[in-house]
Short mmCIF file of C-alpha atoms in Angstrom, two decimals:
data_model
loop_
_atom_site.label_atom_id
_atom_site.label_comp_id
_atom_site.label_asym_id
_atom_site.label_seq_id
_atom_site.Cartn_x
_atom_site.Cartn_y
_atom_site.Cartn_z
CA MET A 1 136.94 203.28 98.07
CA SER A 2 134.11 201.19 100.17
CA SER A 3 135.25 198.15 101.93
CA LEU A 4 132.99 196.01 99.23
CA GLN A 5 135.10 197.19 96.27
CA ILE A 6 138.33 196.75 97.69
CA LEU A 7 137.21 193.11 98.60
CA LYS A 8 136.18 192.71 94.71
CA SER A 9 139.62 193.57 93.89
CA PHE A 10 141.19 190.60 94.69
CA SER A 11 141.88 187.85 92.06
CA PHE A 12 139.53 185.20 91.87
CA THR A 13 139.63 181.60 90.29
CA ALA A 14 137.27 180.89 87.70
CA THR A 15 134.81 178.97 90.32
CA LEU A 16 134.65 182.30 91.88
CA ALA A 17 133.93 183.96 88.98
CA LEU A 18 131.08 182.29 88.80
CA PHE A 19 129.83 183.30 91.79
CA GLY A 20 131.00 186.44 92.30
CA ILE A 21 131.94 185.59 96.11
CA ILE A 22 133.94 188.05 98.30
CA PRO A 23 135.83 185.66 100.72
CA VAL A 24 136.20 188.02 103.49
CA CYS A 25 135.72 191.31 104.93
CA ILE A 26 137.73 194.25 105.60
CA ALA A 27 135.66 195.66 108.53
CA ASN A 28 137.60 198.88 108.40
CA ALA A 29 140.59 200.72 106.71
CA ALA A 30 142.94 199.48 110.19
CA THR A 31 141.30 195.31 109.64
CA THR A 32 142.05 193.68 106.66
CA SER A 33 141.31 189.68 106.34
CA SER A 34 143.67 187.39 104.39
CA PRO A 35 141.57 186.27 101.32
CA THR A 36 140.73 182.69 101.71
CA PRO A 37 137.71 182.15 99.41
CA ALA A 38 134.64 179.99 99.83
CA SER A 39 134.24 177.71 96.97
CA SER A 40 133.35 174.93 95.26
CA PRO A 41 135.15 172.07 95.89
CA THR A 42 137.82 170.94 93.16
CA ALA A 43 135.85 167.98 92.57
CA LYS A 44 133.24 168.03 89.82
CA LYS A 45 131.02 164.94 91.27
CA SER A 46 127.14 166.04 91.61
CA TYR A 47 124.62 163.91 93.78
CA ASN A 48 121.15 164.10 92.74
CA VAL A 49 118.70 163.79 95.84
CA ARG A 50 116.29 161.65 93.91
CA ASP A 51 118.91 159.02 92.81
CA PHE A 52 119.11 158.35 96.61
CA GLY A 53 115.08 157.88 97.19
CA ALA A 54 113.55 161.71 97.61
CA VAL A 55 109.96 161.37 96.69
CA GLY A 56 109.43 165.42 96.54
CA ASP A 57 105.85 164.97 97.18
CA ASN A 58 105.43 166.79 100.49
CA LYS A 59 104.08 163.78 102.46
CA THR A 60 106.89 161.50 102.66
CA LYS A 61 109.99 161.79 104.72
CA ASP A 62 112.88 162.36 102.29
CA THR A 63 115.36 162.52 105.30
CA ALA A 64 117.12 159.19 104.83
CA ALA A 65 117.59 160.51 101.15
CA PHE A 66 119.21 163.75 101.88
CA GLN A 67 121.39 162.17 104.15
CA LYS A 68 122.67 159.64 102.42
CA ALA A 69 123.12 161.93 99.18
CA LEU A 70 125.00 164.35 101.70
CA ASP A 71 126.88 161.76 103.05
CA THR A 72 128.11 160.25 99.93
CA CYS A 73 129.24 163.32 98.72
CA ALA A 74 131.48 163.75 101.44
CA VAL A 75 132.93 160.43 101.80
CA ASN A 76 134.13 160.62 97.75
CA GLY A 77 135.84 164.12 98.29
CA GLY A 78 132.84 166.31 98.05
CA GLY A 79 130.87 168.12 95.39
CA ASP A 80 127.21 169.17 94.58
CA VAL A 81 124.21 167.51 96.02
CA ILE A 82 121.10 168.79 93.85
CA VAL A 83 117.79 169.28 94.85
CA PRO A 84 115.64 169.30 91.97
CA ALA A 85 111.90 171.08 91.47
CA GLY A 86 109.52 169.56 94.15
CA VAL A 87 108.71 169.93 97.60
CA TYR A 88 111.03 168.14 100.05
CA LEU A 89 109.51 167.00 103.73
CA ILE A 90 113.10 166.08 105.85
CA GLY A 91 113.55 166.25 109.59
CA SER A 92 117.46 167.43 110.60
CA VAL A 93 120.38 166.83 108.25
CA GLN A 94 123.85 167.01 108.51
CA MET A 95 126.10 168.69 105.93
CA GLY A 96 129.63 166.84 105.59
CA THR A 97 132.99 168.94 104.35
CA GLN A 98 133.28 169.92 100.84
CA THR A 99 129.57 169.56 99.84
CA PHE A 100 127.28 172.31 98.60
CA LEU A 101 123.88 171.79 98.52
CA ARG A 102 122.37 172.95 95.07
CA LEU A 103 118.69 174.26 95.61
CA ALA A 104 117.08 174.49 91.80
CA GLU A 105 114.51 176.36 90.99
CA GLY A 106 111.16 175.05 92.23
CA ALA A 107 112.59 173.07 95.03
CA VAL A 108 111.49 173.70 98.45
CA ILE A 109 112.72 172.05 101.42
CA ASN A 110 110.30 171.88 104.39
CA GLY A 111 110.71 171.30 107.90
CA SER A 112 109.23 167.88 109.38
CA PRO A 113 106.97 168.90 112.36
CA ASP A 114 107.88 165.93 114.32
CA LEU A 115 110.24 166.72 117.27
CA ASP A 116 111.72 163.41 116.84
CA ASP A 117 113.40 164.11 113.94
CA TYR A 118 115.48 166.83 115.50
CA PRO A 119 118.19 165.02 117.56
CA MET A 120 119.20 166.61 121.04
CA MET A 121 122.90 168.32 121.59
CA ASP A 122 124.52 170.62 123.21
CA ILE A 123 123.95 173.79 121.40
CA ARG A 124 124.82 177.68 121.80
CA TRP A 125 121.58 179.69 122.46
CA GLU A 126 121.33 183.31 123.55
CA GLY A 127 124.55 183.38 124.89
CA ARG A 128 125.04 180.01 126.72
CA THR A 129 125.86 176.20 126.20
CA GLU A 130 122.46 174.30 127.24
CA GLN A 131 120.56 171.47 125.17
CA GLY A 132 118.59 172.32 122.52
CA ARG A 133 117.68 170.55 119.06
CA ARG A 134 119.60 170.09 116.00
CA SER A 135 118.84 172.69 113.44
CA LEU A 136 117.25 171.44 110.35
CA ILE A 137 120.28 171.72 107.97
CA PHE A 138 123.10 171.46 110.36
CA ALA A 139 127.31 171.26 109.47
CA MET A 140 129.41 171.26 112.44
CA ASN A 141 133.63 170.67 112.52
CA VAL A 142 133.66 170.57 108.46
CA ASP A 143 135.38 173.14 106.04
CA HIS A 144 134.38 174.67 102.18
CA ILE A 145 130.33 174.15 102.75
CA GLY A 146 127.97 175.96 100.99
CA ILE A 147 123.96 176.51 100.02
CA THR A 148 123.04 178.12 97.01
CA GLY A 149 119.50 178.83 95.17
CA PRO A 150 117.23 179.78 93.99
CA GLY A 151 115.18 177.50 95.92
CA ILE A 152 113.29 178.12 99.51
CA ILE A 153 114.13 176.25 102.60
CA GLN A 154 111.16 176.19 105.31
CA GLY A 155 111.43 176.00 109.19
CA ASN A 156 108.74 174.25 110.71
CA PRO A 157 106.82 176.03 113.84
CA ALA A 158 106.13 173.11 115.72
CA ALA A 159 109.51 172.15 115.69
CA ALA A 160 110.77 175.79 116.02
CA GLN A 161 108.88 177.22 118.64
CA SER A 162 109.67 175.05 121.93
CA GLN A 163 111.72 177.04 124.10
CA ASN A 164 113.26 174.54 126.78
CA PRO A 165 114.76 173.15 125.44
CA ARG A 166 115.33 175.25 122.30
CA GLY A 167 113.56 174.29 119.14
CA ALA A 168 114.83 173.89 115.93
CA LEU A 169 116.66 176.62 113.75
CA VAL A 170 116.88 176.69 109.98
CA LEU A 171 120.50 176.89 109.28
CA GLU A 172 123.53 176.41 111.93
CA PRO A 173 126.82 175.73 111.12
CA ILE A 174 128.89 175.41 113.92
CA ASN A 175 132.91 175.78 113.95
CA CYS A 176 133.08 175.51 110.29
CA ASN A 177 135.22 177.67 107.74
CA ASP A 178 134.72 178.81 104.42
CA VAL A 179 130.63 179.08 104.66
CA LEU A 180 128.81 180.41 101.46
CA TRP A 181 125.07 180.86 101.56
CA ASP A 182 123.91 182.33 98.09
CA GLY A 183 120.69 183.40 96.47
CA PHE A 184 118.05 181.03 98.11
CA THR A 185 114.92 181.95 100.68
CA VAL A 186 114.42 181.20 103.94
CA SER A 187 111.36 180.90 106.24
CA GLN A 188 112.34 180.61 109.64
CA GLY A 189 109.37 179.07 111.04
CA GLY A 190 109.22 180.57 114.54
CA ASN A 191 112.64 180.72 115.54
CA TRP A 192 115.84 182.43 114.49
CA ALA A 193 116.56 181.43 110.85
CA THR A 194 120.02 181.39 110.79
CA HIS A 195 122.77 181.01 112.94
CA PRO A 196 126.74 180.45 112.26
CA THR A 197 128.45 179.65 115.26
CA TYR A 198 132.34 179.69 115.97
CA CYS A 199 132.93 179.87 111.98
CA THR A 200 135.26 181.81 109.90
CA ASP A 201 135.17 183.27 106.47
CA VAL A 202 131.41 183.03 106.17
CA ILE A 203 129.56 184.82 102.79
CA ILE A 204 126.00 185.39 103.11
CA LYS A 205 124.63 187.03 100.16
CA ASN A 206 121.27 187.34 98.03
CA LEU A 207 119.28 185.61 100.88
CA HIS A 208 115.39 186.39 101.25
CA ILE A 209 114.48 185.73 104.84
CA THR A 210 111.47 186.46 106.57
CA GLY A 211 109.65 185.41 109.58
CA ARG A 212 108.94 186.91 113.37
CA ARG A 213 112.27 185.77 115.09
CA ASP A 214 115.80 186.77 114.34
CA GLY A 215 116.89 186.69 110.71
CA ILE A 216 120.60 186.33 110.93
CA ASP A 217 122.45 185.80 113.98
CA ILE A 218 126.10 185.80 113.92
CA ASP A 219 127.55 184.46 116.89
CA SER A 220 131.43 184.55 117.88
CA CYS A 221 132.37 184.44 114.69
CA LYS A 222 135.15 186.19 112.29
CA HIS A 223 135.82 187.35 108.53
CA VAL A 224 131.72 187.72 107.71
CA VAL A 225 130.43 189.28 104.84
CA ILE A 226 126.31 190.16 104.64
CA ASP A 227 126.04 191.51 101.22
CA ASN A 228 122.51 192.22 99.10
CA CYS A 229 120.36 190.29 101.64
CA ASN A 230 116.57 191.36 102.32
CA VAL A 231 115.69 190.31 105.78
CA ASP A 232 112.11 191.11 107.25
CA THR A 233 111.66 190.12 110.45
CA GLY A 234 109.62 190.71 113.70
CA ASP A 235 112.80 190.63 115.71
CA ASP A 236 116.07 191.81 115.04
CA SER A 237 116.86 191.41 111.42
CA ILE A 238 120.46 190.87 112.02
CA SER A 239 122.03 190.24 115.30
CA LEU A 240 126.03 190.09 116.26
CA LYS A 241 126.67 188.26 119.46
CA SER A 242 129.39 186.76 121.17
CA GLY A 243 128.15 185.18 124.23
CA ARG A 244 126.60 185.57 127.75
CA GLY A 245 128.09 185.96 131.24
CA MET A 246 130.90 184.13 132.32
CA ASP A 247 130.02 181.12 129.88
CA GLY A 248 130.96 183.46 127.12
CA ALA A 249 133.53 185.53 128.64
CA ARG A 250 135.60 182.64 129.64
CA LEU A 251 135.63 181.26 126.13
CA ALA A 252 136.53 185.01 125.01
CA ILE A 253 135.40 184.32 121.08
CA ALA A 254 134.63 187.82 119.62
CA SER A 255 132.81 188.85 116.47
CA ASP A 256 135.60 190.25 114.62
CA ASP A 257 135.12 191.88 110.92
CA ILE A 258 132.27 191.65 109.82
CA LEU A 259 130.70 193.85 106.95
CA ILE A 260 127.00 194.29 106.51
CA SER A 261 126.57 196.03 103.12
CA ASN A 262 123.75 196.49 100.15
CA CYS A 263 120.83 195.33 102.49
CA THR A 264 117.32 195.91 102.91
CA LEU A 265 116.11 195.34 106.48
CA ARG A 266 112.49 195.37 107.99
CA ASP A 267 111.83 194.82 111.49
CA ARG A 268 108.63 195.03 113.63
CA THR A 269 110.02 194.79 117.48
CA PHE A 270 113.62 195.24 118.00
CA ALA A 271 116.10 196.40 115.66
CA CYS A 272 117.44 195.84 112.05
CA ILE A 273 121.00 195.14 113.04
CA GLY A 274 121.47 194.63 116.76
CA ILE A 275 124.81 194.14 118.22
CA GLY A 276 124.47 192.34 121.47
CA SER A 277 122.79 191.91 123.90
CA GLU A 278 124.96 189.16 124.18
CA THR A 279 128.43 190.57 124.06
CA SER A 280 130.79 188.97 126.82
CA GLY A 281 133.42 187.38 124.33
CA GLY A 282 133.71 190.96 122.37
CA VAL A 283 132.08 192.47 119.20
CA ARG A 284 134.61 194.74 117.20
CA ASN A 285 135.84 195.73 113.82
CA VAL A 286 131.89 196.00 112.42
CA ARG A 287 131.28 198.16 108.93
CA ILE A 288 128.00 199.21 108.08
CA GLU A 289 127.46 200.49 104.66
CA HIS A 290 125.14 201.08 101.42
CA CYS A 291 121.75 199.87 103.87
CA HIS A 292 117.99 200.77 103.70
CA PHE A 293 116.60 200.05 107.38
CA VAL A 294 112.76 200.28 107.66
CA SER A 295 112.40 199.96 111.48
CA SER A 296 108.91 199.61 113.30
CA GLY A 297 110.04 198.71 116.29
CA SER A 298 112.92 199.95 118.52
CA SER A 299 115.84 201.33 116.03
CA ALA A 300 117.79 200.94 112.75
CA ILE A 301 120.65 200.24 114.99
CA TYR A 302 120.69 198.83 118.59
CA ILE A 303 124.12 198.33 120.27
CA LYS A 304 122.98 196.91 123.53
CA THR A 305 124.13 194.67 126.49
CA ARG A 306 124.44 195.16 130.21
CA ILE A 307 126.30 195.35 133.05
CA GLY A 308 127.36 191.52 134.24
CA ARG A 309 128.11 190.94 130.70
CA GLY A 310 131.76 192.50 130.36
CA GLY A 311 133.26 191.83 126.95
CA SER A 312 133.84 195.24 124.80
CA ILE A 313 132.36 196.85 121.39
CA GLU A 314 134.42 198.68 119.54
CA ASN A 315 135.43 200.11 116.05
CA ILE A 316 131.41 200.13 114.84
CA SER A 317 131.09 202.02 111.72
CA GLY A 318 128.32 202.66 109.64
CA ASP A 319 128.14 204.92 106.10
CA ASP A 320 125.88 205.76 103.40
CA LEU A 321 122.38 204.70 105.22
CA ASP A 322 119.09 205.21 104.91
CA VAL A 323 116.42 204.99 107.99
CA GLN A 324 112.47 204.95 107.93
CA ALA A 325 110.14 204.74 110.98
CA GLY A 326 111.25 204.13 114.46
CA GLY A 327 114.89 205.42 115.71
CA PHE A 328 118.25 205.71 113.98
CA LEU A 329 120.87 204.51 116.86
CA GLN A 330 120.48 203.28 120.16
CA VAL A 331 123.05 202.40 123.02
CA ASN A 332 122.55 200.80 126.01
CA LEU A 333 125.76 199.13 127.49
CA ILE A 334 124.01 199.05 131.19
CA SER A 335 120.40 197.52 131.11
CA SER A 336 119.73 195.90 127.94
CA GLY A 337 118.66 191.98 127.23
CA ASN A 338 117.22 189.20 129.65
CA GLN A 339 118.49 189.26 133.25
CA ASN A 340 118.30 185.10 133.97
CA THR A 341 122.32 185.39 134.32
CA ALA A 342 122.53 186.39 137.66
CA ASP A 343 124.02 183.23 138.72
CA ASP A 344 126.73 183.23 135.92
CA SER A 345 127.67 187.15 135.82
CA VAL A 346 131.21 188.57 135.42
CA ASP A 347 131.61 190.51 138.50
CA GLY A 348 133.25 194.02 139.42
CA LEU A 349 134.19 196.22 137.04
CA VAL A 350 135.61 193.63 134.30
CA GLY A 351 131.76 192.68 134.30
CA TYR A 352 130.85 196.67 133.01
CA PRO A 353 130.84 196.29 129.07
CA GLN A 354 132.82 198.85 127.36
CA GLY A 355 131.88 200.58 124.32
CA ARG A 356 135.12 202.34 122.13
CA ASN A 357 135.04 204.32 118.59
CA PHE A 358 131.05 204.34 117.51
CA SER A 359 131.26 206.49 114.50
CA PHE A 360 128.57 207.00 111.58
CA THR A 361 128.63 209.35 108.74
CA ASN A 362 126.31 210.14 105.98
CA VAL A 363 122.81 209.18 107.44
CA ARG A 364 119.22 209.68 105.85
CA VAL A 365 116.36 210.07 108.55
CA THR A 366 112.77 210.13 108.73
CA CYS A 367 112.54 208.79 112.37
CA THR A 368 111.10 209.25 115.28
CA THR A 369 114.07 209.20 117.80
CA LEU A 370 117.57 210.38 115.98
CA VAL A 371 120.22 208.92 118.46
CA ASP A 372 119.31 207.81 122.14
CA ILE A 373 123.20 207.19 123.91
CA THR A 374 122.24 207.50 127.59
CA LYS A 375 122.22 204.42 129.53
CA ILE A 376 126.31 204.18 129.58
CA SER A 377 127.86 203.78 132.58
CA THR A 378 130.09 206.62 134.22
CA GLU A 379 132.92 203.91 135.48
CA LYS A 380 133.36 203.18 131.56
CA PRO A 381 132.38 205.82 129.45
CA LEU A 382 131.68 205.43 125.90
CA ASP A 383 135.24 206.44 124.30
CA GLY A 384 134.75 207.92 121.10
CA LEU A 385 131.45 208.73 118.95
CA THR A 386 131.74 210.16 115.54
CA LEU A 387 128.13 211.73 114.16
CA LYS A 388 128.58 213.41 110.37
CA ASN A 389 126.36 214.39 107.74
CA ILE A 390 123.00 213.39 109.11
CA THR A 391 120.16 214.52 107.55
CA GLY A 392 116.04 214.35 107.24
CA THR A 393 113.79 214.41 109.77
CA SER A 394 113.09 213.14 113.29
CA THR A 395 110.48 214.08 116.34
CA LYS A 396 113.45 213.68 118.74
CA GLY A 397 116.76 215.02 118.56
CA ILE A 398 120.24 213.52 119.94
CA THR A 399 120.48 212.78 123.54
CA LEU A 400 124.23 211.79 124.92
CA ALA A 401 125.43 211.03 128.09
CA ASN A 402 128.72 209.84 129.65
CA ILE A 403 130.75 209.93 126.58
CA THR A 404 134.50 211.22 125.90
CA GLY A 405 135.98 212.22 122.25
CA ALA A 406 132.52 213.04 121.08
CA LYS A 407 132.68 214.65 117.16
CA LEU A 408 129.16 216.12 115.97
CA SER A 409 129.24 217.81 112.52
CA GLY A 410 126.93 218.12 109.69
CA ILE A 411 123.48 217.33 111.36
CA LYS A 412 121.06 219.00 109.26
CA VAL A 413 117.76 217.50 110.67
CA THR A 414 114.68 218.72 111.22
CA GLY A 415 111.14 218.36 112.95
CA MET A 416 111.82 218.35 116.86
CA PRO A 417 110.58 220.82 119.05
CA GLY A 418 112.98 220.77 121.61
CA ALA A 419 116.92 221.01 121.17
CA MET A 420 118.83 219.43 118.33
CA VAL A 421 121.50 217.76 120.79
CA THR A 422 121.64 217.21 124.67
CA VAL A 423 124.32 216.14 126.63
CA ASP A 424 125.25 214.98 129.99
CA ASN A 425 129.06 214.19 131.12
CA VAL A 426 130.07 214.60 127.16
CA THR A 427 133.43 216.16 126.00
CA GLY A 428 134.23 216.60 122.33
CA THR A 429 133.55 218.65 119.64
CA GLY A 430 130.50 220.08 117.76
CA LEU A 431 128.93 220.25 121.31
CA ASP A 432 128.75 224.36 121.46
CA ASP A 433 124.90 224.63 120.91
CA ALA A 434 124.28 221.20 123.08
CA SER A 435 121.73 221.83 125.82
CA ALA A 436 122.24 220.32 129.03
CA ALA A 437 120.00 217.41 130.35
CA GLN A 438 117.88 217.69 133.16
#
């Protein structure tokens, strides 16, 4: 039984049945989360943004009307904030506890181009705490919140593209519990589209995300489900992070217990699913299943970090995956990601990232590079790698280095002129026909 099927076996309230929500994920057989379902608040009150002065003509700034509707909802015990059909031009707004933003058919939220409409604040950006613009739709330290479709939310390129300080993202809940996003479209505008940070019990389902930067960035979050999403981006479609250098290591908040299922991911530069490169707090118990990848950039799955980050990446598994173009699996635990933390590194052997228990089964490929796991330190070899039942075609085979406990079986991939498997300092089973690396 898959992780998703196990989750669906939980009993649900009438409200949960309405949305078909899965509360938390079970990343693997050894990791079971208690079901704490995201749901609408018990209060049934609703607040229409037009009743608070929103015009929806894409000319008048409706920021104040949206904020008043959201605040009125929160202070009255929660409920639904309704956004009817129209095109609403807004700057950054903040959601309160027990508040659901409901985007009707034909409702479009457009981010303002004016930087002054996005307040400055301390945020986490690429694994470090620094100043940046508040996101278009922001939440912090609140519980039981959500956004549902079928409407559209569009970030503005003029507000998004600033790098120092960081420009505005589209959706960014920080330190929130019980978050639901369901059934809407996000256009990222030129920066990361979504960035849950320090959150617990997050459900992201039925989203369509487009743009040239990251689609979904999960940052030091626990109990996350990403299901049935279509993400087409220039950078990582989905990225899992947990801080960079000592700034992340001293907090040691892992991204933990994450299920990615039934997704179609298209990437044009880096990876469909990137784990890292900010991994100083650890990334563990990640399950990827029933997904389709098209990577014209690097790899469908890229597990990446660098020496000086520290942290462990463990219990990463994938099953029932289709891979087209690019590579299938790449792992670099030595030298991936930007180098601008030389003044904030985790020194010594503890700063060498540790990889443990990577397992990928039942994978169908039409790709250029099957598996490249060569950038692993001899000081901390990758401990545990399973590759089983992989079929299809690839112009380059499997290259492995510095791995203990490798298990290869059922590899039936054609198309490469050289050896199927090349190894250097690798122990395990299924390696009898492997060639030694030059």
